[in-house]
Coordinates of C-alpha atoms in Angstrom, one line a residue:
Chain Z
X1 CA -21.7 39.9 40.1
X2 CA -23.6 37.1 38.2
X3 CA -22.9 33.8 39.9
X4 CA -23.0 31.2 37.0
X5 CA -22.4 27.3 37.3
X6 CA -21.1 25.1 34.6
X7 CA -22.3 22.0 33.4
X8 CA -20.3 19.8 31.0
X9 CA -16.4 20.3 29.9
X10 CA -16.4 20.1 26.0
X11 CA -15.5 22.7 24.2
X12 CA -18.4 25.0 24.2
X13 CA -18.3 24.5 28.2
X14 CA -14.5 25.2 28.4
X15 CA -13.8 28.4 25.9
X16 CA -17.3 29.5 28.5
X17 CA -15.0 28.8 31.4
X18 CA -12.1 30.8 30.1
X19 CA -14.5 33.9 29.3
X20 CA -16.4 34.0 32.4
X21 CA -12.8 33.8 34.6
X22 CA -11.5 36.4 32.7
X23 CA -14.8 38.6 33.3
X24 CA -15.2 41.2 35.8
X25 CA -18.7 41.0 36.5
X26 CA -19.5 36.6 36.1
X27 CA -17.9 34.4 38.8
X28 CA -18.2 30.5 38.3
X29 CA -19.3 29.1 41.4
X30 CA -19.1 25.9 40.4
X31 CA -17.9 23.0 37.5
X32 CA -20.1 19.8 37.1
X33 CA -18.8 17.6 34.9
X34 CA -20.2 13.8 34.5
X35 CA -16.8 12.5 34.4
X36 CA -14.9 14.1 36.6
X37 CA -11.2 13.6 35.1
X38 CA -12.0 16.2 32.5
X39 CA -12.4 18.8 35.0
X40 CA -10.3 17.8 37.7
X41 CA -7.2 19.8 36.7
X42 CA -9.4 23.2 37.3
X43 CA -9.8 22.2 40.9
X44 CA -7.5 24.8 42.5
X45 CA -9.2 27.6 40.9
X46 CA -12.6 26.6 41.1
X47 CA -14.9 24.2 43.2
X48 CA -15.6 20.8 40.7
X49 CA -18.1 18.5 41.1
X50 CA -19.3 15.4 39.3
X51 CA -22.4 14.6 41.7
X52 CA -25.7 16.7 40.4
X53 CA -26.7 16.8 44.1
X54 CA -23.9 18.5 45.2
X55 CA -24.8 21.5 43.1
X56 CA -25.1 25.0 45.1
X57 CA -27.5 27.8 44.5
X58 CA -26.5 30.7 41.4
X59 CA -28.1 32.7 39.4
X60 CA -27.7 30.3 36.1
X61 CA -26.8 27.4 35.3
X62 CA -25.5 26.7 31.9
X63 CA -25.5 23.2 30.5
X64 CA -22.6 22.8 28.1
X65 CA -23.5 19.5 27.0
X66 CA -24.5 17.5 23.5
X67 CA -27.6 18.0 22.0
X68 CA -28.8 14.2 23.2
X69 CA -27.8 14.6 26.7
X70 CA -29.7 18.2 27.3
X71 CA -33.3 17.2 27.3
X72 CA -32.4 14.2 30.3
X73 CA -30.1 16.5 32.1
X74 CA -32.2 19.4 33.0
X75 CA -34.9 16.3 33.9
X76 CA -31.9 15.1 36.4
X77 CA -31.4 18.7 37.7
X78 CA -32.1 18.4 41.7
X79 CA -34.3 21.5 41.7
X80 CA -37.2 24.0 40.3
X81 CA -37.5 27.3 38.9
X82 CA -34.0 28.5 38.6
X83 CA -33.0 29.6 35.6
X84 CA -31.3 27.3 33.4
X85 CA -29.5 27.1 29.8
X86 CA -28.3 25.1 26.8
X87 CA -25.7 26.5 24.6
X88 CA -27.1 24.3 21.2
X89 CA -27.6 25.6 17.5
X90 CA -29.9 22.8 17.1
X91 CA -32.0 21.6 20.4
X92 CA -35.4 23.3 21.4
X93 CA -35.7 25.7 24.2
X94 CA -38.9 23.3 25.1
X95 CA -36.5 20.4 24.8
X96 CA -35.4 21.3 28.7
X97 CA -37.8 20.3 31.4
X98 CA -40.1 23.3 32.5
X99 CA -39.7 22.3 36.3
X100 CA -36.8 25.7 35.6
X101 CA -37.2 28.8 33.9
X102 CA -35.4 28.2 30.4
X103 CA -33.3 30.0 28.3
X104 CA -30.9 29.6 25.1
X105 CA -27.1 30.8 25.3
X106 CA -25.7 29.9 21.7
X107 CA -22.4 31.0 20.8
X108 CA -22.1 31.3 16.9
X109 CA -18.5 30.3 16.5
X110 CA -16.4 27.7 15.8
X111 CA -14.6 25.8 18.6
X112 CA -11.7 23.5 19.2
X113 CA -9.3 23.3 22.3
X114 CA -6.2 24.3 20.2
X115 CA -7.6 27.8 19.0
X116 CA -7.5 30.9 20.7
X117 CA -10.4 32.4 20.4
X118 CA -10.8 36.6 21.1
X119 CA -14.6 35.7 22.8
X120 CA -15.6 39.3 22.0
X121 CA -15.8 38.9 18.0
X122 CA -18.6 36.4 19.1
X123 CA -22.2 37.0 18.5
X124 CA -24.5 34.7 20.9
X125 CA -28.0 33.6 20.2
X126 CA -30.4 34.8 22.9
X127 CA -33.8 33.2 23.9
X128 CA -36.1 33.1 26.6
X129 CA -39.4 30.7 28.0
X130 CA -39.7 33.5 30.4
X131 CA -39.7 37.2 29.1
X132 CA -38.2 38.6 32.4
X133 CA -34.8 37.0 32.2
X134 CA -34.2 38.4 28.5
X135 CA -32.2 41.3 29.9
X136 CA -30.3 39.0 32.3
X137 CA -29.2 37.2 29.5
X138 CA -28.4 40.0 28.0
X139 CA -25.9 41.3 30.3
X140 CA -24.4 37.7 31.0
X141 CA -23.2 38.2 27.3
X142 CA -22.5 41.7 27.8
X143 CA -20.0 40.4 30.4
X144 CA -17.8 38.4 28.6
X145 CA -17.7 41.0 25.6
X146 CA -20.0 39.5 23.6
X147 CA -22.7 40.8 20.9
X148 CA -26.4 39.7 22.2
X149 CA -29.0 38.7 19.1
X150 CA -32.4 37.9 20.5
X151 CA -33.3 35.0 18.2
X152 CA -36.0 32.1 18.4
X153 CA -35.4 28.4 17.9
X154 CA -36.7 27.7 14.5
X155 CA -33.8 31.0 13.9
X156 CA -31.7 29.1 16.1
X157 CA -31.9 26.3 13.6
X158 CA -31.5 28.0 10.7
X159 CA -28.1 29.7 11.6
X160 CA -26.7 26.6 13.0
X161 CA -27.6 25.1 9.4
X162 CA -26.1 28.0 7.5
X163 CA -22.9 28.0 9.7
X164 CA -22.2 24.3 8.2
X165 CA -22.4 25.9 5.0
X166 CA -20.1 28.9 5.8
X167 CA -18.0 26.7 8.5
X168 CA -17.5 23.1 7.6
X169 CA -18.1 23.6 4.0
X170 CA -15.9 26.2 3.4
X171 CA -13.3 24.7 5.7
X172 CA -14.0 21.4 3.0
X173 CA -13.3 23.9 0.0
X174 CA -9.9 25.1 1.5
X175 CA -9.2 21.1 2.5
X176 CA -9.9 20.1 -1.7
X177 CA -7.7 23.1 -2.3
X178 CA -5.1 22.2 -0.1
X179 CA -5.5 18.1 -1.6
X180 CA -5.0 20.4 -5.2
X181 CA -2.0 22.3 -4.6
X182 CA -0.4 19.7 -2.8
X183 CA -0.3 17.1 -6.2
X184 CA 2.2 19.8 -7.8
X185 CA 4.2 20.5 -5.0
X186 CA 3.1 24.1 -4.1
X187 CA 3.0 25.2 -0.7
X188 CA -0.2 25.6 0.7
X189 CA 0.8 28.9 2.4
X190 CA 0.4 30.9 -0.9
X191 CA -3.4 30.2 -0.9
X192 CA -3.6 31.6 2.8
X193 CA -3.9 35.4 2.0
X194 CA -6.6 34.7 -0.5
X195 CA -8.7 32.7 1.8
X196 CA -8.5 35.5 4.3
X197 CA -9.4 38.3 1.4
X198 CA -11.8 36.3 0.3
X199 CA -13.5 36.5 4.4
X200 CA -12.4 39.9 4.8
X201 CA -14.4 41.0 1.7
X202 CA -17.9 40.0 2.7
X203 CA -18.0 41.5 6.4
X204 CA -18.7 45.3 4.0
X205 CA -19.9 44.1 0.7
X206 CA -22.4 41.4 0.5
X207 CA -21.4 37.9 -1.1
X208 CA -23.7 38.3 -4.3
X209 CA -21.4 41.5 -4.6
X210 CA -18.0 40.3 -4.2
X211 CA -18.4 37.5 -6.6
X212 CA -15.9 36.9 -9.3
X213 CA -14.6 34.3 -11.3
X214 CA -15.0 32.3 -14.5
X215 CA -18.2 30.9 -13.5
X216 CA -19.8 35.0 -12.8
X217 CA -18.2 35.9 -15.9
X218 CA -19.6 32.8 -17.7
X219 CA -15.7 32.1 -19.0
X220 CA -16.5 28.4 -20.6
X221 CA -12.9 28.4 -21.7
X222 CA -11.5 28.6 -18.1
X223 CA -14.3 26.3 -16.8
X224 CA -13.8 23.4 -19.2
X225 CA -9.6 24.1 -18.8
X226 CA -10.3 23.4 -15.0
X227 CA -12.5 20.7 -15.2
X228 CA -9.4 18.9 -17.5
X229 CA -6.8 19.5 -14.6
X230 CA -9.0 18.0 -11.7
X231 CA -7.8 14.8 -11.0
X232 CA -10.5 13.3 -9.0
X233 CA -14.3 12.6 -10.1
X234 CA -15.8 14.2 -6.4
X235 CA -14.0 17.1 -6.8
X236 CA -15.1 17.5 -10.4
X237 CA -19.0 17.3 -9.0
X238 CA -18.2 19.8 -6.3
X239 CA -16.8 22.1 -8.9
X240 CA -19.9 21.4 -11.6
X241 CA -22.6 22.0 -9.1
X242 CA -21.1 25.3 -7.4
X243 CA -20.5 26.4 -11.1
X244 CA -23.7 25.8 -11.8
X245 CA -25.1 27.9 -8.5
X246 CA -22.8 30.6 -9.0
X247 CA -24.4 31.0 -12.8
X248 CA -28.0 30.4 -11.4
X249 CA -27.4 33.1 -8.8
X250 CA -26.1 35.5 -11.3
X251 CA -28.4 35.5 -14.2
X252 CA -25.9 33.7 -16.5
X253 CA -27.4 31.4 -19.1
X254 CA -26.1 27.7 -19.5
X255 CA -27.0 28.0 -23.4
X256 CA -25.7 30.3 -25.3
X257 CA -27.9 31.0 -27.8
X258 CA -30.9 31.3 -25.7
X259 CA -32.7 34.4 -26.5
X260 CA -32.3 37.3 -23.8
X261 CA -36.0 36.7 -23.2
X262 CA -35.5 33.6 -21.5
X263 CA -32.6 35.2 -19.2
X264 CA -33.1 35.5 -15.7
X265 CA -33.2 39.5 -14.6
X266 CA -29.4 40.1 -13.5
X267 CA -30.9 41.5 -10.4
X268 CA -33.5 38.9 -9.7
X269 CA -31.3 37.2 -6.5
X270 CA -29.4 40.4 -5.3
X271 CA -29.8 42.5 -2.8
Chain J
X1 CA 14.2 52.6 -9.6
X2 CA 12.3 50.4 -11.7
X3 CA 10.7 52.0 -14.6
X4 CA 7.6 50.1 -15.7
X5 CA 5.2 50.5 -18.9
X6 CA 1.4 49.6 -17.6
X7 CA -0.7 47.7 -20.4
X8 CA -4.2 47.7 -19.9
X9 CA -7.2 49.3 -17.3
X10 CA -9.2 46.5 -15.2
X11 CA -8.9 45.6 -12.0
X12 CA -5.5 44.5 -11.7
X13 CA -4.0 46.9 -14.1
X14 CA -5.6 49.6 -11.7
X15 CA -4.5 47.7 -8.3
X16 CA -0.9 47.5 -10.1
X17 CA -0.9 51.3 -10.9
X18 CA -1.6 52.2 -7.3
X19 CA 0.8 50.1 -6.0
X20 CA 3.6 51.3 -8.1
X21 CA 2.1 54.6 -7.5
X22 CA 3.1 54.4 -3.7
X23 CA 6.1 52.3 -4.1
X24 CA 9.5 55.0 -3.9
X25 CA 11.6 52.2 -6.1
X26 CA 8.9 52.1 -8.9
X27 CA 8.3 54.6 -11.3
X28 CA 5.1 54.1 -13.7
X29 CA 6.5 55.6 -17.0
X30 CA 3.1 55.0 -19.1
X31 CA -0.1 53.5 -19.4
X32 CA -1.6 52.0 -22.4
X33 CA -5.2 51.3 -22.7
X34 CA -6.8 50.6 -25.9
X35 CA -9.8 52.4 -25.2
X36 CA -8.2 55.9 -24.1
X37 CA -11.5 56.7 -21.7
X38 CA -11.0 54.0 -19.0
X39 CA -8.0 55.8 -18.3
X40 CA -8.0 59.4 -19.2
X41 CA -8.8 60.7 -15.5
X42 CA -5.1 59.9 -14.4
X43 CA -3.7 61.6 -17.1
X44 CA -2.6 64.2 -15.0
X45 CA -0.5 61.9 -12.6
X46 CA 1.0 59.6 -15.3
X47 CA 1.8 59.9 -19.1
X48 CA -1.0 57.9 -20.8
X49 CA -1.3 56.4 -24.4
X50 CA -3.8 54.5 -26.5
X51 CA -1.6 54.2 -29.2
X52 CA 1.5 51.0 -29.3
X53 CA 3.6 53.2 -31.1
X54 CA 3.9 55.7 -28.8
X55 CA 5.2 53.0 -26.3
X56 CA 8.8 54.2 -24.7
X57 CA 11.4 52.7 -23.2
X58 CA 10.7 51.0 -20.0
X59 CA 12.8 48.2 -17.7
X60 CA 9.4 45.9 -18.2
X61 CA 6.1 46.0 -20.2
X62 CA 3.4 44.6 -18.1
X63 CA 0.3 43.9 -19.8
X64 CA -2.6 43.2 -17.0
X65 CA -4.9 42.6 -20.1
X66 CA -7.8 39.7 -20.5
X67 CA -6.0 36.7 -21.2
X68 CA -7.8 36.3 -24.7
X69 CA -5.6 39.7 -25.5
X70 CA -2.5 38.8 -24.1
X71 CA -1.0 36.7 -27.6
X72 CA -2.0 39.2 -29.7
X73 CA -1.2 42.1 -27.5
X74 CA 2.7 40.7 -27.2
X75 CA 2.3 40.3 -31.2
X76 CA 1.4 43.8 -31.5
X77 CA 4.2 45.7 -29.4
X78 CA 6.6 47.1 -31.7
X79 CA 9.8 46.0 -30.0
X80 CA 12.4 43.3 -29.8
X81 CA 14.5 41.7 -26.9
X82 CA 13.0 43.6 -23.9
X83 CA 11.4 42.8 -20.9
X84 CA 7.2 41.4 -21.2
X85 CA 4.8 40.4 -18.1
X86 CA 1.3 39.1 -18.3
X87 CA -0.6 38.9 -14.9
X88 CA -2.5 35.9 -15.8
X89 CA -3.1 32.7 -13.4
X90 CA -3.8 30.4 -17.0
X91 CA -1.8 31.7 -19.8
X92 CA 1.1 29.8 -20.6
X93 CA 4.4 32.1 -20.7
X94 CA 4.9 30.4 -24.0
X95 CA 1.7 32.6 -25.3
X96 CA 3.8 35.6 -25.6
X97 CA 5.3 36.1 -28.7
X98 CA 9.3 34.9 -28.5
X99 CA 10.4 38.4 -29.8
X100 CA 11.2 39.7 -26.4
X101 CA 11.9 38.5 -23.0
X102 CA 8.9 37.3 -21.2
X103 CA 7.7 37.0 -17.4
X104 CA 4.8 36.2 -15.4
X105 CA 3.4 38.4 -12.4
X106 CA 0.4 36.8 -11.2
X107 CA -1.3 38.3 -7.7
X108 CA -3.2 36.1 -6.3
X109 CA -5.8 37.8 -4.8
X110 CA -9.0 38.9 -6.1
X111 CA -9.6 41.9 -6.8
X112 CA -12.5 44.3 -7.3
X113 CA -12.7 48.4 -7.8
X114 CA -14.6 48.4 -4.5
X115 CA -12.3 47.0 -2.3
X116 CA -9.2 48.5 -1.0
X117 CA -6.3 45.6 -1.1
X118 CA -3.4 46.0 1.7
X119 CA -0.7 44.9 -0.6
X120 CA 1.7 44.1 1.1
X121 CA -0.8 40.7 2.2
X122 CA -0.4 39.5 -1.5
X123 CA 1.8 36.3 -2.9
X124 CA 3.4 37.2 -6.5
X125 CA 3.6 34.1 -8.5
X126 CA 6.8 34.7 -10.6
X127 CA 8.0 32.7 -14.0
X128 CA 10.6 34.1 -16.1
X129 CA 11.8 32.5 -19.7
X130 CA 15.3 34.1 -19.0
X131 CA 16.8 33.3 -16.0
X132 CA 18.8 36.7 -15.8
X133 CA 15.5 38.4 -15.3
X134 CA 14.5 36.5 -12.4
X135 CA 16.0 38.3 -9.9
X136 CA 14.3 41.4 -11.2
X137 CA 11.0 40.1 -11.1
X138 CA 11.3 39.5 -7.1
X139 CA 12.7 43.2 -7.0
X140 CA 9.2 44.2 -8.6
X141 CA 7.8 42.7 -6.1
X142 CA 9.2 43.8 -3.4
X143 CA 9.1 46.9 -4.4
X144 CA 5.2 46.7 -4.0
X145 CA 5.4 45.0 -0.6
X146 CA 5.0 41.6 -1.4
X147 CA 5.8 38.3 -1.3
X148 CA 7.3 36.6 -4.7
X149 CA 7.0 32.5 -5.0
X150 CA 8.6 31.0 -7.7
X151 CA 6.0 28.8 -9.9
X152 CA 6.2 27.2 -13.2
X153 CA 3.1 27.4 -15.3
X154 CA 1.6 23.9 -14.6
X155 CA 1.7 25.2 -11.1
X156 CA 0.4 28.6 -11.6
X157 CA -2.6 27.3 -13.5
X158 CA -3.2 24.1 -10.3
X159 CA -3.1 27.5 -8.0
X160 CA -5.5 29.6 -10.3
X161 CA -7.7 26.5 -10.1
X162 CA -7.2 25.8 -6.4
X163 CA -8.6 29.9 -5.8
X164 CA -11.7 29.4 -7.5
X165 CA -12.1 27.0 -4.7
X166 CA -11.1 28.7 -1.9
X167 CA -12.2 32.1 -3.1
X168 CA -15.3 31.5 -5.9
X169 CA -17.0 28.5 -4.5
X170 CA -16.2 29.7 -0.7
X171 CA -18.2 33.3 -1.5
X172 CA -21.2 31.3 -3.4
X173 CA -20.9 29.3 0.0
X174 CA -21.9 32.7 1.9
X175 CA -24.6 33.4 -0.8
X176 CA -25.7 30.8 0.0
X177 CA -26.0 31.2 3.5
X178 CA -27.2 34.6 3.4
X179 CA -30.2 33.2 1.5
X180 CA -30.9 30.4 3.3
X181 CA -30.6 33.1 6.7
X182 CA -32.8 35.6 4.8
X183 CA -35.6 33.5 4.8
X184 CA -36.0 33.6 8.4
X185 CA -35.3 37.2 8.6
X186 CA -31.8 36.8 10.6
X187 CA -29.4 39.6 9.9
X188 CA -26.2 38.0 7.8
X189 CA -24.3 39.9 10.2
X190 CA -24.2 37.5 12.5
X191 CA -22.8 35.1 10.7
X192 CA -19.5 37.3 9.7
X193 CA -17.3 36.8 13.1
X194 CA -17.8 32.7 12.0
X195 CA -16.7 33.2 8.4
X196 CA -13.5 35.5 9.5
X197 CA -13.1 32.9 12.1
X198 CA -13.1 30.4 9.6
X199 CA -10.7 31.8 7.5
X200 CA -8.2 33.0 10.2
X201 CA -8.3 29.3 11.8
X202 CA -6.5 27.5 8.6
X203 CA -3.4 30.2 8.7
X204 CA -2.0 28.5 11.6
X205 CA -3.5 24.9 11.3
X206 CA -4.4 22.4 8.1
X207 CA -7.8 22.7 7.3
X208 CA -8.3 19.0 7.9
X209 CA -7.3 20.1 11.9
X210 CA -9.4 22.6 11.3
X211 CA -12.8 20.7 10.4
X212 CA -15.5 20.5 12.7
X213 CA -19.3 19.7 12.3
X214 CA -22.1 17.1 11.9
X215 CA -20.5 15.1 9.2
X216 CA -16.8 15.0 10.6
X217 CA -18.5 13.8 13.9
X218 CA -21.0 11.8 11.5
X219 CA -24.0 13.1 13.3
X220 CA -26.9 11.2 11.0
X221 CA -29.6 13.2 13.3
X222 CA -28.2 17.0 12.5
X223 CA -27.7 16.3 9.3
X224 CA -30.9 14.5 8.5
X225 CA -32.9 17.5 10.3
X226 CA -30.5 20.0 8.3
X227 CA -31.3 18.1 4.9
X228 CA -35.0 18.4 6.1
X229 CA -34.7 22.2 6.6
X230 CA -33.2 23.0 3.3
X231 CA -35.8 24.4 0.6
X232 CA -34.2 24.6 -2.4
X233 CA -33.0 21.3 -4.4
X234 CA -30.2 23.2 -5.5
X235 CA -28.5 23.9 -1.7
X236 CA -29.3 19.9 -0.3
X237 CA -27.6 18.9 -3.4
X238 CA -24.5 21.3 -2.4
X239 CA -25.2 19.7 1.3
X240 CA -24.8 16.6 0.2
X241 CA -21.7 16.5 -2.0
X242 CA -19.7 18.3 0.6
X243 CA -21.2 16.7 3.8
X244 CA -19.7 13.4 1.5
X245 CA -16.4 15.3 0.8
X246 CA -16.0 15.7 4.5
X247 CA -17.2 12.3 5.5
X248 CA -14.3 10.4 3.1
X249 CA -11.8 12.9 3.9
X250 CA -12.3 12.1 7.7
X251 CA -12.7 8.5 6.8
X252 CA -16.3 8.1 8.2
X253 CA -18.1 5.3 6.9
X254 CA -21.1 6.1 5.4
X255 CA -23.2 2.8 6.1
X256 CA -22.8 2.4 10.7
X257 CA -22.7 -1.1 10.5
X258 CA -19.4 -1.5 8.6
X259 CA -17.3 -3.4 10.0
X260 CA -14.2 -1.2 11.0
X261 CA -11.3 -3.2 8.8
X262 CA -13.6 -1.8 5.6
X263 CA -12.7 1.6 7.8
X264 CA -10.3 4.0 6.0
X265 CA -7.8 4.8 8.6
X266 CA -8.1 8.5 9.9
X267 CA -5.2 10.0 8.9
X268 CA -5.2 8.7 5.3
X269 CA -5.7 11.8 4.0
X270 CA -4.4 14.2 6.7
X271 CA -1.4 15.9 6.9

């Protein structure tokens, strides 16, 4: 049985709660929260605490918290060489203070209290100061169903950048499609299967694969007959610039007349 | 039993065959294709023709052609005062020639030979010139499992823009990560659990619940370290205009000091 504590209560630190209870193997000895109202209707299931001195002994302790507050918390920690962990895309593992044996726990998913989320779809970022506690970390994620990827910071940072791009961006695209549809009265609901498709196509095929569209097929009538319906000027832009990527990526010329000498290799960014 | 004439061999000419194919109230009576080769292997299953004249009688004549081909095509049939379908998402239902009674069946969903398509997921956008006919356009669809929506063309054509957002742009958004991860030497598969995730998350809630991220939370820091971590010119430019897009669709104010009456109120664009 690994004995894990909590620290923090956003919601990183409370989907974590919900796996670990539900785990056979983890049991959360303990919740430390700053400010205690946030955690304080868990305390008939699990022992709470918002006083750092009152925290007990266990074999990890996890520090759910914001980027900014992870480097002065582990300071703040009331003891040395346990092992301890941050659960950030972003911060360095040499960001927590080396009094504790260090380690990385990020989850690669999004998170918000009203989604359910099935915890073992989620692949979690695994890294180490000290080489002996990989395979614990291993199994902690092995305990609440969840895919282990042994990764180092500056990876770290790079996946949390591309997730904006494949998270918040994309959520931004089905937002400006949703702002579209709305203006002639169509219910967003058709667009739902399509954005699911469109997810479901890429987890067998890579992206430069499943492309399609008037910009891949270099269809100028189509292009310049959408860029006459958009209404507003920043959703123009967004549509000229992915246009534009989606054409560089593929090999299609912007001119053209340009000679075929002068054309990018078709295969030149595929894999 | 619906007997239905198939006009043309791409992808959704081929989609629409299978799915007739399998439907028990559908019976493909014949496919056309100009070019006889592209569908010569079925011609043991189904009658096939390259030649408009040797077109029979059929309850509807749906031409899944390019939409450059679909005036001429309806030009070209040589009949009067029957039942006509293109499959486009732009072509006016005017475009077909007046001669015989014409409807729209547009699936939206993309399609490619690759993937296998569960039908049954897919929204049938459904205009008809005579109102008799349509009732039997939502029998078509349901014959093949799916869901018919009633949409005029100014609509058809805002939703055939709206899925080159959610669908074109979204996938060159996953190009793009998968570059930007292949430079480190992560494995794109870990970012595929965030993508479906992504995508399942707006079937239930609006993608403006749904957002998340440095520039909804107008973290300056992430995304000044993520602009800073960005190579190509051509992805911070994407970063940009989106991280924008999310920031005035939140109402986050761009410059901190601002005092919070120049503050666009945060449900202003929410639903």
């Amino acid at each position: 049985m690994i004995s894990v504590i909590l620290l923090g209560a956003g919601n990183v630190a409370t989907h974590l709660y919900k796996a670990f209870k539900s785990s056979e193997s983890v049991k959360v000895a303990q919740w430390y929260n700053r400010s205690y109202s946030s955690i304080s209707s868990y305390a008939n299931e699990v022992e709470t605490t918002d006083q750092l001195s009152d925290l007990k002994e266990a074999d990890i302790y996890i520090m759910a918290v914001s980027d900014d507050s992870i480097s002065q918390l582990s300071k703040d920690l009331p003891f040395e060489n346990r092992l301890i962990a941050h659960t950030s895309g972003s911060v360095s593992i040499h960001d927590m203070d080396k009094k504790n044996q260090r380690a990385v726990f990020y989850l690669l998913q999004t998170f918000s209290k009203e989604a359910e989320l099935n915890f073992s779809e989620i692949p979690i970022c695994i890294e180490v100061t000290e080489k002996l506690n990989l395979q614990f970390m291993k199994d902690l994620a092995a305990a609440v169903d969840c895919k282990p990827y042994k990764i180092n910071t500056e990876q770290r940072q790079t996946l949390h950048l591309s997730a904006v791009f494949v998270n918040n961006f994309t959520n931004q695209l089905y937002r400006i499609a949703h702002e579209i549809s709305d203006t002639k009265s169509i219910n967003f609901d058709i667009l739902k299967p399509l954005i699911l498709e469109t997810a479901k196509k890429v987890q067998d095929m890579s992206p430069y694969m499943a492309q399609t569209g008037p910009a891949k097929r270099n269809d100028k009538k189509t292009i310049k007959r959408h860029l006459k319906q958009i209404e507003s000027e920043e959703h123009k832009a967004i549509y000229e610039l992915l246009t534009t990527s989606i054409k560089k990526t593929h090999g299609v010329t912007t001119h053209r007349k340009t000679k075929s000498i002068h054309k990018k290799p078709k295969n030149e960014t595929g894999h």
